[in-house]
Amino acid sequence: QAAPSSMDVPTAGQAAAAPQRKAWEWEGRVVSPVPAATADEAWALLSDFLAFHKWHPRVAVCRLASSSGAAAPGCVRYCEGTPPADGTPADWAHETLLEHDQARRFFRYEMNDNNMGFGAFFAAFRVVPAAAGGCVLRWEFECEPVRGTPKEALEARLQAGLDGMAARVHEHLMAGGRR
């Protein structure tokens, strides 16, 4: 039997009642502290599945791509990165929201079609209180390997994005944007 997932909620590859889950070749987690924000303050800013572009420094576009009309489980978002200076196409992906839990401050999603080489990719984003005060942003993933990319490069890319999100939350709150 596979070891428990790094995510403490069922993954999209696992039915809620299933006794076993798919063993993913790549699993990981990146974290970034936000000492100046409570978990509730950070979650209030980051919980909107369709506002990823407001907080992630490398995402220029994030919009609803399904006819559901709202950011609810089952909706699909389209995300597009900032265009590279060399003129190559920007990264893009369609992602389906699988679960959104306000009380536990997390959402889980699946990346669908994309131009970055991902096959199966599932992720959870959560905001948790930090023991020393403030909060921690946590991005967990399970996926098939991306051909030509080492796992460490994926983790570094996710870490850089999460660090940028933490910095933007900090800047927003320090500028008087507390909710």
mmCIF file of C-alpha atoms in Angstrom:
data_model
loop_
_atom_site.group_PDB
_atom_site.id
_atom_site.type_symbol
_atom_site.label_atom_id
_atom_site.label_comp_id
_atom_site.label_asym_id
_atom_site.label_seq_id
_atom_site.Cartn_x
_atom_site.Cartn_y
_atom_site.Cartn_z
ATOM 1 C CA GLN A 1 0.000 0.000 0.000
ATOM 2 C CA ALA A 2 1.214 3.501 -0.830
ATOM 3 C CA ALA A 3 2.401 5.834 1.899
ATOM 4 C CA PRO A 4 -0.038 8.541 2.997
ATOM 5 C CA SER A 5 -0.207 11.579 0.785
ATOM 6 C CA SER A 6 1.541 14.808 1.646
ATOM 7 C CA MET A 7 -1.907 16.356 1.319
ATOM 8 C CA ASP A 8 -4.213 15.707 4.266
ATOM 9 C CA VAL A 9 -7.302 15.697 2.057
ATOM 10 C CA PRO A 10 -8.186 13.066 -0.545
ATOM 11 C CA THR A 11 -6.472 13.650 -3.857
ATOM 12 C CA ALA A 12 -8.354 13.898 -7.114
ATOM 13 C CA GLY A 13 -6.888 10.530 -8.089
ATOM 14 C CA GLN A 14 -8.529 8.956 -5.058
ATOM 15 C CA ALA A 15 -12.208 8.461 -4.373
ATOM 16 C CA ALA A 16 -13.097 9.562 -0.844
ATOM 17 C CA ALA A 17 -13.985 6.021 0.252
ATOM 18 C CA ALA A 18 -11.177 4.219 -1.585
ATOM 19 C CA PRO A 19 -8.804 2.300 0.718
ATOM 20 C CA GLN A 20 -5.750 2.968 -1.460
ATOM 21 C CA ARG A 21 -4.527 5.909 -3.480
ATOM 22 C CA LYS A 22 -2.328 6.315 -6.518
ATOM 23 C CA ALA A 23 1.355 6.429 -5.672
ATOM 24 C CA TRP A 24 2.633 9.531 -7.455
ATOM 25 C CA GLU A 25 6.225 9.585 -8.613
ATOM 26 C CA TRP A 26 6.513 13.262 -7.675
ATOM 27 C CA GLU A 27 5.040 14.674 -4.487
ATOM 28 C CA GLY A 28 6.149 17.776 -2.687
ATOM 29 C CA ARG A 29 5.383 20.861 -0.688
ATOM 30 C CA VAL A 30 6.693 24.390 -0.652
ATOM 31 C CA VAL A 31 6.020 26.847 2.162
ATOM 32 C CA SER A 32 6.456 30.566 2.635
ATOM 33 C CA PRO A 33 5.891 32.474 5.889
ATOM 34 C CA VAL A 34 3.882 35.680 6.164
ATOM 35 C CA PRO A 35 4.725 36.857 9.705
ATOM 36 C CA ALA A 36 2.718 40.092 9.410
ATOM 37 C CA ALA A 37 -0.597 38.406 8.530
ATOM 38 C CA THR A 38 -2.934 36.167 10.439
ATOM 39 C CA ALA A 39 -4.105 33.079 8.588
ATOM 40 C CA ASP A 40 -7.562 34.653 8.261
ATOM 41 C CA GLU A 41 -6.136 37.889 6.806
ATOM 42 C CA ALA A 42 -4.034 36.043 4.232
ATOM 43 C CA TRP A 43 -6.864 33.642 3.349
ATOM 44 C CA ALA A 44 -9.253 36.562 2.802
ATOM 45 C CA LEU A 45 -6.873 37.792 0.095
ATOM 46 C CA LEU A 46 -5.851 34.450 -1.439
ATOM 47 C CA SER A 47 -9.006 32.324 -1.272
ATOM 48 C CA ASP A 48 -10.483 33.472 -4.598
ATOM 49 C CA PHE A 49 -9.630 30.733 -7.109
ATOM 50 C CA LEU A 50 -10.145 33.215 -9.948
ATOM 51 C CA ALA A 51 -7.857 35.952 -8.566
ATOM 52 C CA PHE A 52 -4.551 34.086 -8.802
ATOM 53 C CA HIS A 53 -3.117 36.790 -11.088
ATOM 54 C CA LYS A 54 -3.529 39.406 -8.339
ATOM 55 C CA TRP A 55 -1.119 37.589 -6.020
ATOM 56 C CA HIS A 56 1.184 35.324 -8.063
ATOM 57 C CA PRO A 57 4.012 37.402 -9.597
ATOM 58 C CA ARG A 58 4.320 35.269 -12.742
ATOM 59 C CA VAL A 59 0.609 35.008 -13.581
ATOM 60 C CA ALA A 60 -0.729 37.791 -15.800
ATOM 61 C CA VAL A 61 -4.201 36.397 -16.520
ATOM 62 C CA CYS A 62 -6.601 34.298 -14.460
ATOM 63 C CA ARG A 63 -10.222 34.044 -15.524
ATOM 64 C CA LEU A 64 -13.198 31.727 -15.478
ATOM 65 C CA ALA A 65 -13.054 29.368 -18.456
ATOM 66 C CA SER A 66 -16.144 27.266 -17.774
ATOM 67 C CA SER A 67 -19.826 28.102 -17.964
ATOM 68 C CA SER A 68 -20.364 27.509 -14.239
ATOM 69 C CA GLY A 69 -20.449 31.259 -13.568
ATOM 70 C CA ALA A 70 -18.733 31.095 -10.185
ATOM 71 C CA ALA A 71 -15.571 29.958 -8.441
ATOM 72 C CA ALA A 72 -17.121 26.786 -7.043
ATOM 73 C CA PRO A 73 -15.949 23.166 -7.198
ATOM 74 C CA GLY A 74 -16.151 22.028 -10.794
ATOM 75 C CA CYS A 75 -15.329 25.420 -12.304
ATOM 76 C CA VAL A 76 -12.359 25.725 -14.647
ATOM 77 C CA ARG A 77 -9.961 28.660 -14.646
ATOM 78 C CA TYR A 78 -7.554 29.684 -17.368
ATOM 79 C CA CYS A 79 -4.193 30.986 -16.141
ATOM 80 C CA GLU A 80 -1.532 32.530 -18.342
ATOM 81 C CA GLY A 81 1.925 33.590 -17.277
ATOM 82 C CA THR A 82 3.742 36.777 -18.077
ATOM 83 C CA PRO A 83 5.150 36.637 -21.618
ATOM 84 C CA PRO A 84 8.891 35.847 -21.709
ATOM 85 C CA ALA A 85 11.210 38.568 -23.027
ATOM 86 C CA ASP A 86 12.507 36.227 -25.743
ATOM 87 C CA GLY A 87 9.144 36.205 -27.532
ATOM 88 C CA THR A 88 8.279 32.564 -26.792
ATOM 89 C CA PRO A 89 4.661 31.892 -25.838
ATOM 90 C CA ALA A 90 3.646 32.466 -22.232
ATOM 91 C CA ASP A 91 2.918 29.416 -20.075
ATOM 92 C CA TRP A 92 -0.796 28.652 -19.783
ATOM 93 C CA ALA A 93 -3.066 26.075 -18.173
ATOM 94 C CA HIS A 94 -6.691 25.208 -17.564
ATOM 95 C CA GLU A 95 -7.275 24.140 -13.954
ATOM 96 C CA THR A 96 -10.370 22.607 -12.362
ATOM 97 C CA LEU A 97 -11.315 23.488 -8.790
ATOM 98 C CA LEU A 98 -11.951 20.206 -6.970
ATOM 99 C CA GLU A 99 -12.564 21.395 -3.428
ATOM 100 C CA HIS A 100 -12.742 24.744 -1.635
ATOM 101 C CA ASP A 101 -12.986 24.892 2.163
ATOM 102 C CA GLN A 102 -13.288 28.336 3.741
ATOM 103 C CA ALA A 103 -13.196 27.021 7.322
ATOM 104 C CA ARG A 104 -9.995 25.032 6.793
ATOM 105 C CA ARG A 105 -8.533 27.734 4.509
ATOM 106 C CA PHE A 106 -7.623 25.562 1.531
ATOM 107 C CA PHE A 107 -8.540 24.686 -2.014
ATOM 108 C CA ARG A 108 -7.543 21.763 -4.175
ATOM 109 C CA TYR A 109 -7.340 21.724 -7.952
ATOM 110 C CA GLU A 110 -6.260 19.690 -10.978
ATOM 111 C CA MET A 111 -4.263 21.051 -13.890
ATOM 112 C CA ASN A 112 -5.841 19.978 -17.153
ATOM 113 C CA ASP A 113 -4.557 20.965 -20.594
ATOM 114 C CA ASN A 114 -1.456 23.152 -20.560
ATOM 115 C CA ASN A 115 1.632 24.015 -22.590
ATOM 116 C CA MET A 116 4.178 23.303 -19.828
ATOM 117 C CA GLY A 117 4.520 19.556 -20.287
ATOM 118 C CA PHE A 118 2.402 18.436 -17.338
ATOM 119 C CA GLY A 119 0.334 15.288 -17.523
ATOM 120 C CA ALA A 120 -1.515 14.532 -14.308
ATOM 121 C CA PHE A 121 -0.995 17.350 -11.779
ATOM 122 C CA PHE A 122 -2.973 17.866 -8.584
ATOM 123 C CA ALA A 123 -2.298 20.587 -6.044
ATOM 124 C CA ALA A 124 -3.613 21.990 -2.791
ATOM 125 C CA PHE A 125 -3.108 25.540 -1.617
ATOM 126 C CA ARG A 126 -3.615 26.337 2.040
ATOM 127 C CA VAL A 127 -3.008 29.038 4.606
ATOM 128 C CA VAL A 128 -2.154 27.823 8.111
ATOM 129 C CA PRO A 129 -1.434 29.673 11.349
ATOM 130 C CA ALA A 130 2.266 29.765 12.237
ATOM 131 C CA ALA A 131 3.302 28.685 15.728
ATOM 132 C CA ALA A 132 5.388 31.844 16.193
ATOM 133 C CA GLY A 133 2.595 34.121 14.956
ATOM 134 C CA GLY A 134 1.533 35.172 11.515
ATOM 135 C CA CYS A 135 0.813 32.448 9.004
ATOM 136 C CA VAL A 136 2.374 30.158 6.441
ATOM 137 C CA LEU A 137 1.334 29.695 2.817
ATOM 138 C CA ARG A 138 1.589 26.048 1.746
ATOM 139 C CA TRP A 139 1.430 24.689 -1.802
ATOM 140 C CA GLU A 140 1.397 20.891 -2.074
ATOM 141 C CA PHE A 141 1.522 18.890 -5.284
ATOM 142 C CA GLU A 142 1.302 15.376 -6.672
ATOM 143 C CA CYS A 143 2.086 14.747 -10.304
ATOM 144 C CA GLU A 144 3.640 12.673 -13.004
ATOM 145 C CA PRO A 145 7.209 13.708 -13.838
ATOM 146 C CA VAL A 146 7.581 16.475 -16.391
ATOM 147 C CA ARG A 147 9.796 15.266 -19.222
ATOM 148 C CA GLY A 148 13.085 17.153 -19.342
ATOM 149 C CA THR A 149 12.533 18.895 -16.005
ATOM 150 C CA PRO A 150 13.993 17.701 -12.696
ATOM 151 C CA LYS A 151 11.647 17.672 -9.702
ATOM 152 C CA GLU A 152 13.907 20.223 -7.990
ATOM 153 C CA ALA A 153 13.273 22.703 -10.828
ATOM 154 C CA LEU A 154 9.508 22.348 -10.359
ATOM 155 C CA GLU A 155 9.871 22.833 -6.606
ATOM 156 C CA ALA A 156 12.076 25.906 -7.147
ATOM 157 C CA ARG A 157 9.525 27.384 -9.557
ATOM 158 C CA LEU A 158 6.661 26.789 -7.112
ATOM 159 C CA GLN A 159 8.749 28.173 -4.235
ATOM 160 C CA ALA A 160 9.572 31.351 -6.158
ATOM 161 C CA GLY A 161 5.901 31.863 -6.985
ATOM 162 C CA LEU A 162 4.803 31.239 -3.405
ATOM 163 C CA ASP A 163 7.488 33.569 -2.022
ATOM 164 C CA GLY A 164 6.237 36.236 -4.427
ATOM 165 C CA MET A 165 2.672 35.684 -3.237
ATOM 166 C CA ALA A 166 3.763 35.978 0.404
ATOM 167 C CA ALA A 167 5.590 39.226 -0.381
ATOM 168 C CA ARG A 168 2.533 40.660 -2.139
ATOM 169 C CA VAL A 169 0.271 39.766 0.802
ATOM 170 C CA HIS A 170 2.759 41.379 3.198
ATOM 171 C CA GLU A 171 2.993 44.535 1.060
ATOM 172 C CA HIS A 172 -0.800 44.776 0.759
ATOM 173 C CA LEU A 173 -1.313 44.508 4.510
ATOM 174 C CA MET A 174 1.503 46.928 5.336
ATOM 175 C CA ALA A 175 -0.041 49.459 2.938
ATOM 176 C CA GLY A 176 -3.203 49.428 5.039
ATOM 177 C CA GLY A 177 -5.096 46.741 3.161
ATOM 178 C CA ARG A 178 -6.120 44.753 6.250
ATOM 179 C CA ARG A 179 -9.579 43.243 5.979
#
